[in-house]
Amino acid sequence: MKSTILALLLSFVAILPAAASTTARLNRTWVETGVMKHDQEGLSLHVDFDLTDAKGRLVGVQAIFYSRPGGWALRDKNDKYRLSPSLNYVAAFDYFRPEERDMKVSDFELFIPVRELHLNNGHKYRIYAQLSLYSDPGKKGEFLAESDFLPITVDLTDPNHPKAIPDFSQVITVAEVDKAKKEGRQVGVTTRKNPKQDKKAKKEQARKMKASKWGSHGSKVEKDSIDRATFWQKEEIDSTALPKLYIE
């Protein structure tokens, strides 16, 4: 009798569905410039990805923009493209609820106007975008996947025509960023190339460069304020402090 009951219990347990955990894999990411939407010029981030065990869950795709890979996130100023009420980082994001258990998603697009990056006019910037996927935003949310850092060139030399232009520089991988941090290096830092100058011109340039530098909060490292994204502001955010998912 006991063996019969045990057999029935084992059979019942065997037919119970296992608790599934949603997984995702990014297959391809790319940047499209010169995109016009709502009478605004901007850029679109595209991603192809696979989802497993995602039916009925709220899946979010978000992009955060950085001064450099592993560096500071761009700050939002008007709440139009803001990561969340408590996190004022520039972000583009969208959500959907899969109707199938497993699915392939092709060309999921996130758009952001160039002006909403909140960079100063008069310069060209190279910034980086990182896409991430997560499910069920909130305290029980689940981080699914993240992309490498995608380079974007933003041309603000004409204040009346802000635009993003194709950037053919190298994508920086998450692994490269992690390795550089361990070695105390930076990756993806833009430096200016200057023409040859005489000694007097070089001395004057050095004086101006020294005057344009400021130290980051809590750090002895000086940052050049010229021609690098987000260095126009004195409040920096380290991307390592960013959460992996949208939490209120």
PDB file of C-alpha atoms in Angstrom:
ATOM      1  CA  MET A   1       0.000   0.000   0.000  1.00  0.00           C
ATOM      2  CA  LYS A   2       2.793   2.409   0.962  1.00  0.00           C
ATOM      3  CA  SER A   3       4.635   1.637  -2.262  1.00  0.00           C
ATOM      4  CA  THR A   4       1.464   2.359  -4.265  1.00  0.00           C
ATOM      5  CA  ILE A   5       0.976   5.751  -2.573  1.00  0.00           C
ATOM      6  CA  LEU A   6       4.637   6.617  -3.110  1.00  0.00           C
ATOM      7  CA  ALA A   7       4.359   5.710  -6.774  1.00  0.00           C
ATOM      8  CA  LEU A   8       1.285   7.933  -7.163  1.00  0.00           C
ATOM      9  CA  LEU A   9       3.045  10.843  -5.452  1.00  0.00           C
ATOM     10  CA  LEU A  10       6.065  10.494  -7.709  1.00  0.00           C
ATOM     11  CA  SER A  11       3.819  10.403 -10.755  1.00  0.00           C
ATOM     12  CA  PHE A  12       2.037  13.568  -9.594  1.00  0.00           C
ATOM     13  CA  VAL A  13       5.322  15.396  -9.034  1.00  0.00           C
ATOM     14  CA  ALA A  14       6.568  14.321 -12.444  1.00  0.00           C
ATOM     15  CA  ILE A  15       3.675  15.999 -14.252  1.00  0.00           C
ATOM     16  CA  LEU A  16       3.985  19.314 -12.396  1.00  0.00           C
ATOM     17  CA  PRO A  17       5.360  22.030 -14.699  1.00  0.00           C
ATOM     18  CA  ALA A  18       8.832  23.231 -13.802  1.00  0.00           C
ATOM     19  CA  ALA A  19       9.216  26.880 -12.901  1.00  0.00           C
ATOM     20  CA  ALA A  20      10.557  28.450 -16.097  1.00  0.00           C
ATOM     21  CA  SER A  21      13.059  31.267 -16.140  1.00  0.00           C
ATOM     22  CA  THR A  22      12.997  33.641 -19.088  1.00  0.00           C
ATOM     23  CA  THR A  23      16.243  33.872 -21.044  1.00  0.00           C
ATOM     24  CA  ALA A  24      17.342  36.081 -23.917  1.00  0.00           C
ATOM     25  CA  ARG A  25      20.156  36.169 -26.442  1.00  0.00           C
ATOM     26  CA  LEU A  26      21.131  39.220 -28.467  1.00  0.00           C
ATOM     27  CA  ASN A  27      21.971  38.302 -32.043  1.00  0.00           C
ATOM     28  CA  ARG A  28      22.669  41.643 -33.704  1.00  0.00           C
ATOM     29  CA  THR A  29      22.686  45.326 -32.773  1.00  0.00           C
ATOM     30  CA  TRP A  30      23.195  48.361 -34.982  1.00  0.00           C
ATOM     31  CA  VAL A  31      22.757  52.136 -35.102  1.00  0.00           C
ATOM     32  CA  GLU A  32      20.807  54.058 -37.744  1.00  0.00           C
ATOM     33  CA  THR A  33      21.441  57.799 -38.098  1.00  0.00           C
ATOM     34  CA  GLY A  34      19.506  60.518 -39.902  1.00  0.00           C
ATOM     35  CA  VAL A  35      16.136  59.201 -38.731  1.00  0.00           C
ATOM     36  CA  MET A  36      13.209  61.647 -38.773  1.00  0.00           C
ATOM     37  CA  LYS A  37      10.289  61.075 -36.408  1.00  0.00           C
ATOM     38  CA  HIS A  38       7.733  63.538 -35.056  1.00  0.00           C
ATOM     39  CA  ASP A  39       9.505  66.310 -37.004  1.00  0.00           C
ATOM     40  CA  GLN A  40      12.720  65.688 -35.086  1.00  0.00           C
ATOM     41  CA  GLU A  41      16.009  64.333 -36.369  1.00  0.00           C
ATOM     42  CA  GLY A  42      17.465  61.571 -34.289  1.00  0.00           C
ATOM     43  CA  LEU A  43      18.945  58.116 -34.276  1.00  0.00           C
ATOM     44  CA  SER A  44      17.516  54.635 -33.939  1.00  0.00           C
ATOM     45  CA  LEU A  45      19.038  51.655 -32.177  1.00  0.00           C
ATOM     46  CA  HIS A  46      18.083  48.292 -33.641  1.00  0.00           C
ATOM     47  CA  VAL A  47      18.377  44.836 -32.126  1.00  0.00           C
ATOM     48  CA  ASP A  48      17.575  41.244 -33.112  1.00  0.00           C
ATOM     49  CA  PHE A  49      17.171  38.834 -30.208  1.00  0.00           C
ATOM     50  CA  ASP A  50      15.742  35.482 -29.127  1.00  0.00           C
ATOM     51  CA  LEU A  51      13.473  34.950 -26.118  1.00  0.00           C
ATOM     52  CA  THR A  52      12.789  31.707 -24.270  1.00  0.00           C
ATOM     53  CA  ASP A  53       9.980  31.108 -21.758  1.00  0.00           C
ATOM     54  CA  ALA A  54       8.732  34.679 -22.121  1.00  0.00           C
ATOM     55  CA  LYS A  55       5.015  34.256 -22.854  1.00  0.00           C
ATOM     56  CA  GLY A  56       2.884  36.689 -20.865  1.00  0.00           C
ATOM     57  CA  ARG A  57       5.816  38.482 -19.256  1.00  0.00           C
ATOM     58  CA  LEU A  58       6.443  42.185 -19.732  1.00  0.00           C
ATOM     59  CA  VAL A  59       9.723  42.466 -21.634  1.00  0.00           C
ATOM     60  CA  GLY A  60      11.596  45.762 -21.694  1.00  0.00           C
ATOM     61  CA  VAL A  61      14.301  46.913 -24.094  1.00  0.00           C
ATOM     62  CA  GLN A  62      16.301  49.972 -23.064  1.00  0.00           C
ATOM     63  CA  ALA A  63      19.315  51.935 -24.250  1.00  0.00           C
ATOM     64  CA  ILE A  64      21.489  54.083 -22.002  1.00  0.00           C
ATOM     65  CA  PHE A  65      24.052  56.511 -23.427  1.00  0.00           C
ATOM     66  CA  TYR A  66      27.581  56.940 -22.059  1.00  0.00           C
ATOM     67  CA  SER A  67      30.490  59.331 -22.486  1.00  0.00           C
ATOM     68  CA  ARG A  68      32.689  56.278 -22.940  1.00  0.00           C
ATOM     69  CA  PRO A  69      32.315  52.531 -22.343  1.00  0.00           C
ATOM     70  CA  GLY A  70      32.209  51.994 -18.605  1.00  0.00           C
ATOM     71  CA  GLY A  71      32.152  55.763 -18.096  1.00  0.00           C
ATOM     72  CA  TRP A  72      29.520  58.310 -17.158  1.00  0.00           C
ATOM     73  CA  ALA A  73      25.936  58.211 -18.343  1.00  0.00           C
ATOM     74  CA  LEU A  74      24.430  61.237 -20.060  1.00  0.00           C
ATOM     75  CA  ARG A  75      22.076  63.180 -17.810  1.00  0.00           C
ATOM     76  CA  ASP A  76      18.451  63.948 -18.645  1.00  0.00           C
ATOM     77  CA  LYS A  77      17.221  67.525 -18.206  1.00  0.00           C
ATOM     78  CA  ASN A  78      13.556  67.592 -19.183  1.00  0.00           C
ATOM     79  CA  ASP A  79      12.032  64.195 -18.264  1.00  0.00           C
ATOM     80  CA  LYS A  80      11.243  63.344 -21.898  1.00  0.00           C
ATOM     81  CA  TYR A  81      13.772  60.516 -22.316  1.00  0.00           C
ATOM     82  CA  ARG A  82      14.520  59.703 -18.707  1.00  0.00           C
ATOM     83  CA  LEU A  83      15.334  56.238 -17.389  1.00  0.00           C
ATOM     84  CA  SER A  84      12.948  56.551 -14.447  1.00  0.00           C
ATOM     85  CA  PRO A  85      11.559  59.138 -12.004  1.00  0.00           C
ATOM     86  CA  SER A  86      14.398  58.381  -9.587  1.00  0.00           C
ATOM     87  CA  LEU A  87      17.181  57.931 -12.171  1.00  0.00           C
ATOM     88  CA  ASN A  88      17.732  60.954 -14.398  1.00  0.00           C
ATOM     89  CA  TYR A  89      19.871  59.296 -17.068  1.00  0.00           C
ATOM     90  CA  VAL A  90      19.114  59.732 -20.758  1.00  0.00           C
ATOM     91  CA  ALA A  91      17.482  56.542 -22.006  1.00  0.00           C
ATOM     92  CA  ALA A  92      15.316  55.223 -24.816  1.00  0.00           C
ATOM     93  CA  PHE A  93      13.079  52.289 -23.928  1.00  0.00           C
ATOM     94  CA  ASP A  94       9.999  50.331 -24.919  1.00  0.00           C
ATOM     95  CA  TYR A  95       8.027  47.324 -23.672  1.00  0.00           C
ATOM     96  CA  PHE A  96       6.017  44.466 -25.124  1.00  0.00           C
ATOM     97  CA  ARG A  97       4.339  41.296 -23.902  1.00  0.00           C
ATOM     98  CA  PRO A  98       5.163  38.140 -25.936  1.00  0.00           C
ATOM     99  CA  GLU A  99       2.209  35.980 -26.927  1.00  0.00           C
ATOM    100  CA  GLU A 100       4.400  32.939 -27.547  1.00  0.00           C
ATOM    101  CA  ARG A 101       6.572  30.904 -25.200  1.00  0.00           C
ATOM    102  CA  ASP A 102       9.665  31.189 -27.397  1.00  0.00           C
ATOM    103  CA  MET A 103      10.115  33.778 -30.100  1.00  0.00           C
ATOM    104  CA  LYS A 104      12.602  35.474 -32.382  1.00  0.00           C
ATOM    105  CA  VAL A 105      12.378  39.250 -32.424  1.00  0.00           C
ATOM    106  CA  SER A 106      13.732  40.967 -35.530  1.00  0.00           C
ATOM    107  CA  ASP A 107      14.592  44.644 -35.818  1.00  0.00           C
ATOM    108  CA  PHE A 108      13.259  45.945 -32.516  1.00  0.00           C
ATOM    109  CA  GLU A 109      13.770  49.714 -32.726  1.00  0.00           C
ATOM    110  CA  LEU A 110      14.377  52.431 -30.140  1.00  0.00           C
ATOM    111  CA  PHE A 111      14.388  56.071 -31.286  1.00  0.00           C
ATOM    112  CA  ILE A 112      15.732  59.182 -29.584  1.00  0.00           C
ATOM    113  CA  PRO A 113      16.003  62.747 -30.952  1.00  0.00           C
ATOM    114  CA  VAL A 114      19.540  64.131 -31.046  1.00  0.00           C
ATOM    115  CA  ARG A 115      18.523  67.133 -28.927  1.00  0.00           C
ATOM    116  CA  GLU A 116      17.379  64.797 -26.146  1.00  0.00           C
ATOM    117  CA  LEU A 117      20.981  63.671 -25.571  1.00  0.00           C
ATOM    118  CA  HIS A 118      21.528  67.092 -23.938  1.00  0.00           C
ATOM    119  CA  LEU A 119      25.039  67.721 -25.238  1.00  0.00           C
ATOM    120  CA  ASN A 120      26.440  71.225 -25.669  1.00  0.00           C
ATOM    121  CA  ASN A 121      26.407  72.889 -29.073  1.00  0.00           C
ATOM    122  CA  GLY A 122      29.581  73.692 -30.947  1.00  0.00           C
ATOM    123  CA  HIS A 123      31.325  70.315 -30.905  1.00  0.00           C
ATOM    124  CA  LYS A 124      31.323  66.816 -32.304  1.00  0.00           C
ATOM    125  CA  TYR A 125      31.026  64.058 -29.732  1.00  0.00           C
ATOM    126  CA  ARG A 126      31.578  60.358 -29.746  1.00  0.00           C
ATOM    127  CA  ILE A 127      29.268  58.684 -27.276  1.00  0.00           C
ATOM    128  CA  TYR A 128      28.354  55.035 -26.726  1.00  0.00           C
ATOM    129  CA  ALA A 129      25.010  53.293 -26.366  1.00  0.00           C
ATOM    130  CA  GLN A 130      24.395  50.016 -24.562  1.00  0.00           C
ATOM    131  CA  LEU A 131      21.180  48.046 -25.020  1.00  0.00           C
ATOM    132  CA  SER A 132      19.772  45.806 -22.323  1.00  0.00           C
ATOM    133  CA  LEU A 133      16.807  43.448 -22.006  1.00  0.00           C
ATOM    134  CA  TYR A 134      14.865  42.652 -18.866  1.00  0.00           C
ATOM    135  CA  SER A 135      11.480  41.274 -17.863  1.00  0.00           C
ATOM    136  CA  ASP A 136       8.758  42.302 -15.400  1.00  0.00           C
ATOM    137  CA  PRO A 137      10.084  45.713 -14.269  1.00  0.00           C
ATOM    138  CA  GLY A 138      10.011  46.150 -10.513  1.00  0.00           C
ATOM    139  CA  LYS A 139      11.571  44.564  -7.467  1.00  0.00           C
ATOM    140  CA  LYS A 140      11.028  41.098  -8.919  1.00  0.00           C
ATOM    141  CA  GLY A 141      12.318  42.074 -12.323  1.00  0.00           C
ATOM    142  CA  GLU A 142      14.800  39.867 -14.128  1.00  0.00           C
ATOM    143  CA  PHE A 143      17.842  41.066 -16.070  1.00  0.00           C
ATOM    144  CA  LEU A 144      18.137  39.104 -19.320  1.00  0.00           C
ATOM    145  CA  ALA A 145      20.951  40.365 -21.542  1.00  0.00           C
ATOM    146  CA  GLU A 146      23.042  43.371 -22.526  1.00  0.00           C
ATOM    147  CA  SER A 147      24.876  44.445 -25.655  1.00  0.00           C
ATOM    148  CA  ASP A 148      28.378  45.705 -26.206  1.00  0.00           C
ATOM    149  CA  PHE A 149      28.967  49.465 -26.404  1.00  0.00           C
ATOM    150  CA  LEU A 150      27.939  50.912 -29.786  1.00  0.00           C
ATOM    151  CA  PRO A 151      29.778  54.083 -30.943  1.00  0.00           C
ATOM    152  CA  ILE A 152      27.731  57.067 -32.115  1.00  0.00           C
ATOM    153  CA  THR A 153      29.040  60.359 -33.497  1.00  0.00           C
ATOM    154  CA  VAL A 154      26.914  63.395 -32.639  1.00  0.00           C
ATOM    155  CA  ASP A 155      27.565  66.559 -34.657  1.00  0.00           C
ATOM    156  CA  LEU A 156      26.456  69.738 -32.880  1.00  0.00           C
ATOM    157  CA  THR A 157      28.697  72.166 -34.764  1.00  0.00           C
ATOM    158  CA  ASP A 158      25.566  73.698 -36.323  1.00  0.00           C
ATOM    159  CA  PRO A 159      23.143  74.521 -33.465  1.00  0.00           C
ATOM    160  CA  ASN A 160      20.275  74.753 -35.955  1.00  0.00           C
ATOM    161  CA  HIS A 161      20.882  71.270 -37.302  1.00  0.00           C
ATOM    162  CA  PRO A 162      21.931  68.804 -34.590  1.00  0.00           C
ATOM    163  CA  LYS A 163      22.534  65.387 -36.077  1.00  0.00           C
ATOM    164  CA  ALA A 164      24.002  61.961 -35.539  1.00  0.00           C
ATOM    165  CA  ILE A 165      26.277  60.716 -38.292  1.00  0.00           C
ATOM    166  CA  PRO A 166      27.613  57.226 -39.094  1.00  0.00           C
ATOM    167  CA  ASP A 167      30.449  56.148 -36.818  1.00  0.00           C
ATOM    168  CA  PHE A 168      32.659  53.400 -38.191  1.00  0.00           C
ATOM    169  CA  SER A 169      34.897  53.069 -35.163  1.00  0.00           C
ATOM    170  CA  GLN A 170      35.157  49.813 -33.270  1.00  0.00           C
ATOM    171  CA  VAL A 171      32.414  48.442 -31.054  1.00  0.00           C
ATOM    172  CA  ILE A 172      33.757  48.063 -27.505  1.00  0.00           C
ATOM    173  CA  THR A 173      32.846  44.781 -25.838  1.00  0.00           C
ATOM    174  CA  VAL A 174      31.778  44.400 -22.223  1.00  0.00           C
ATOM    175  CA  ALA A 175      34.734  42.047 -21.728  1.00  0.00           C
ATOM    176  CA  GLU A 176      37.148  44.727 -22.958  1.00  0.00           C
ATOM    177  CA  VAL A 177      35.666  47.257 -20.533  1.00  0.00           C
ATOM    178  CA  ASP A 178      35.938  44.834 -17.610  1.00  0.00           C
ATOM    179  CA  LYS A 179      39.556  44.034 -18.485  1.00  0.00           C
ATOM    180  CA  ALA A 180      40.469  47.710 -18.832  1.00  0.00           C
ATOM    181  CA  LYS A 181      38.965  48.512 -15.425  1.00  0.00           C
ATOM    182  CA  LYS A 182      41.033  45.785 -13.793  1.00  0.00           C
ATOM    183  CA  GLU A 183      44.155  47.200 -15.446  1.00  0.00           C
ATOM    184  CA  GLY A 184      43.301  50.793 -14.580  1.00  0.00           C
ATOM    185  CA  ARG A 185      42.814  51.792 -18.219  1.00  0.00           C
ATOM    186  CA  GLN A 186      40.061  53.554 -20.158  1.00  0.00           C
ATOM    187  CA  VAL A 187      38.695  52.445 -23.509  1.00  0.00           C
ATOM    188  CA  GLY A 188      36.846  54.440 -26.124  1.00  0.00           C
ATOM    189  CA  VAL A 189      38.305  57.800 -25.051  1.00  0.00           C
ATOM    190  CA  THR A 190      38.323  60.416 -27.808  1.00  0.00           C
ATOM    191  CA  THR A 191      41.463  62.497 -28.203  1.00  0.00           C
ATOM    192  CA  ARG A 192      41.956  65.477 -30.465  1.00  0.00           C
ATOM    193  CA  LYS A 193      44.550  65.580 -33.222  1.00  0.00           C
ATOM    194  CA  ASN A 194      46.185  69.007 -33.431  1.00  0.00           C
ATOM    195  CA  PRO A 195      48.245  70.424 -36.311  1.00  0.00           C
ATOM    196  CA  LYS A 196      51.921  71.230 -35.814  1.00  0.00           C
ATOM    197  CA  GLN A 197      52.470  74.395 -33.802  1.00  0.00           C
ATOM    198  CA  ASP A 198      55.414  76.581 -32.906  1.00  0.00           C
ATOM    199  CA  LYS A 199      56.641  76.750 -29.307  1.00  0.00           C
ATOM    200  CA  LYS A 200      54.690  79.924 -28.502  1.00  0.00           C
ATOM    201  CA  ALA A 201      51.427  78.440 -29.798  1.00  0.00           C
ATOM    202  CA  LYS A 202      52.034  75.205 -27.895  1.00  0.00           C
ATOM    203  CA  LYS A 203      52.669  77.137 -24.673  1.00  0.00           C
ATOM    204  CA  GLU A 204      49.444  79.119 -25.106  1.00  0.00           C
ATOM    205  CA  GLN A 205      47.491  75.940 -25.854  1.00  0.00           C
ATOM    206  CA  ALA A 206      48.907  74.277 -22.735  1.00  0.00           C
ATOM    207  CA  ARG A 207      47.793  77.269 -20.650  1.00  0.00           C
ATOM    208  CA  LYS A 208      44.247  77.071 -22.067  1.00  0.00           C
ATOM    209  CA  MET A 209      44.112  73.317 -21.592  1.00  0.00           C
ATOM    210  CA  LYS A 210      45.145  73.671 -17.955  1.00  0.00           C
ATOM    211  CA  ALA A 211      42.450  76.287 -17.381  1.00  0.00           C
ATOM    212  CA  SER A 212      39.794  74.060 -18.950  1.00  0.00           C
ATOM    213  CA  LYS A 213      40.409  71.080 -16.680  1.00  0.00           C
ATOM    214  CA  TRP A 214      38.550  70.186 -13.534  1.00  0.00           C
ATOM    215  CA  GLY A 215      38.721  67.289 -11.129  1.00  0.00           C
ATOM    216  CA  SER A 216      35.916  64.762 -10.849  1.00  0.00           C
ATOM    217  CA  HIS A 217      34.165  64.571  -7.469  1.00  0.00           C
ATOM    218  CA  GLY A 218      35.945  62.288  -5.027  1.00  0.00           C
ATOM    219  CA  SER A 219      38.803  61.723  -7.449  1.00  0.00           C
ATOM    220  CA  LYS A 220      42.257  63.153  -8.072  1.00  0.00           C
ATOM    221  CA  VAL A 221      42.006  62.362 -11.787  1.00  0.00           C
ATOM    222  CA  GLU A 222      41.557  65.400 -14.019  1.00  0.00           C
ATOM    223  CA  LYS A 223      39.276  65.263 -17.049  1.00  0.00           C
ATOM    224  CA  ASP A 224      39.772  67.314 -20.207  1.00  0.00           C
ATOM    225  CA  SER A 225      36.615  69.350 -20.762  1.00  0.00           C
ATOM    226  CA  ILE A 226      37.150  69.833 -24.489  1.00  0.00           C
ATOM    227  CA  ASP A 227      35.502  67.690 -27.166  1.00  0.00           C
ATOM    228  CA  ARG A 228      34.473  64.806 -24.934  1.00  0.00           C
ATOM    229  CA  ALA A 229      30.878  63.933 -24.249  1.00  0.00           C
ATOM    230  CA  THR A 230      29.394  65.036 -20.912  1.00  0.00           C
ATOM    231  CA  PHE A 231      32.529  66.885 -19.788  1.00  0.00           C
ATOM    232  CA  TRP A 232      30.560  70.126 -19.998  1.00  0.00           C
ATOM    233  CA  GLN A 233      28.928  69.215 -16.708  1.00  0.00           C
ATOM    234  CA  LYS A 234      30.541  68.816 -13.322  1.00  0.00           C
ATOM    235  CA  GLU A 235      28.222  66.162 -11.967  1.00  0.00           C
ATOM    236  CA  GLU A 236      29.380  62.783 -13.202  1.00  0.00           C
ATOM    237  CA  ILE A 237      27.679  59.426 -12.887  1.00  0.00           C
ATOM    238  CA  ASP A 238      29.694  56.231 -12.944  1.00  0.00           C
ATOM    239  CA  SER A 239      27.923  53.636 -15.091  1.00  0.00           C
ATOM    240  CA  THR A 240      28.924  50.901 -12.665  1.00  0.00           C
ATOM    241  CA  ALA A 241      26.378  52.396 -10.266  1.00  0.00           C
ATOM    242  CA  LEU A 242      23.523  51.928 -12.735  1.00  0.00           C
ATOM    243  CA  PRO A 243      21.054  49.144 -12.009  1.00  0.00           C
ATOM    244  CA  LYS A 244      20.730  46.303 -14.500  1.00  0.00           C
ATOM    245  CA  LEU A 245      16.971  46.761 -14.632  1.00  0.00           C
ATOM    246  CA  TYR A 246      14.329  49.418 -14.288  1.00  0.00           C
ATOM    247  CA  ILE A 247      13.286  49.546 -10.630  1.00  0.00           C
ATOM    248  CA  GLU A 248      11.060  52.108  -8.946  1.00  0.00           C
TER     249      GLU A 248
END
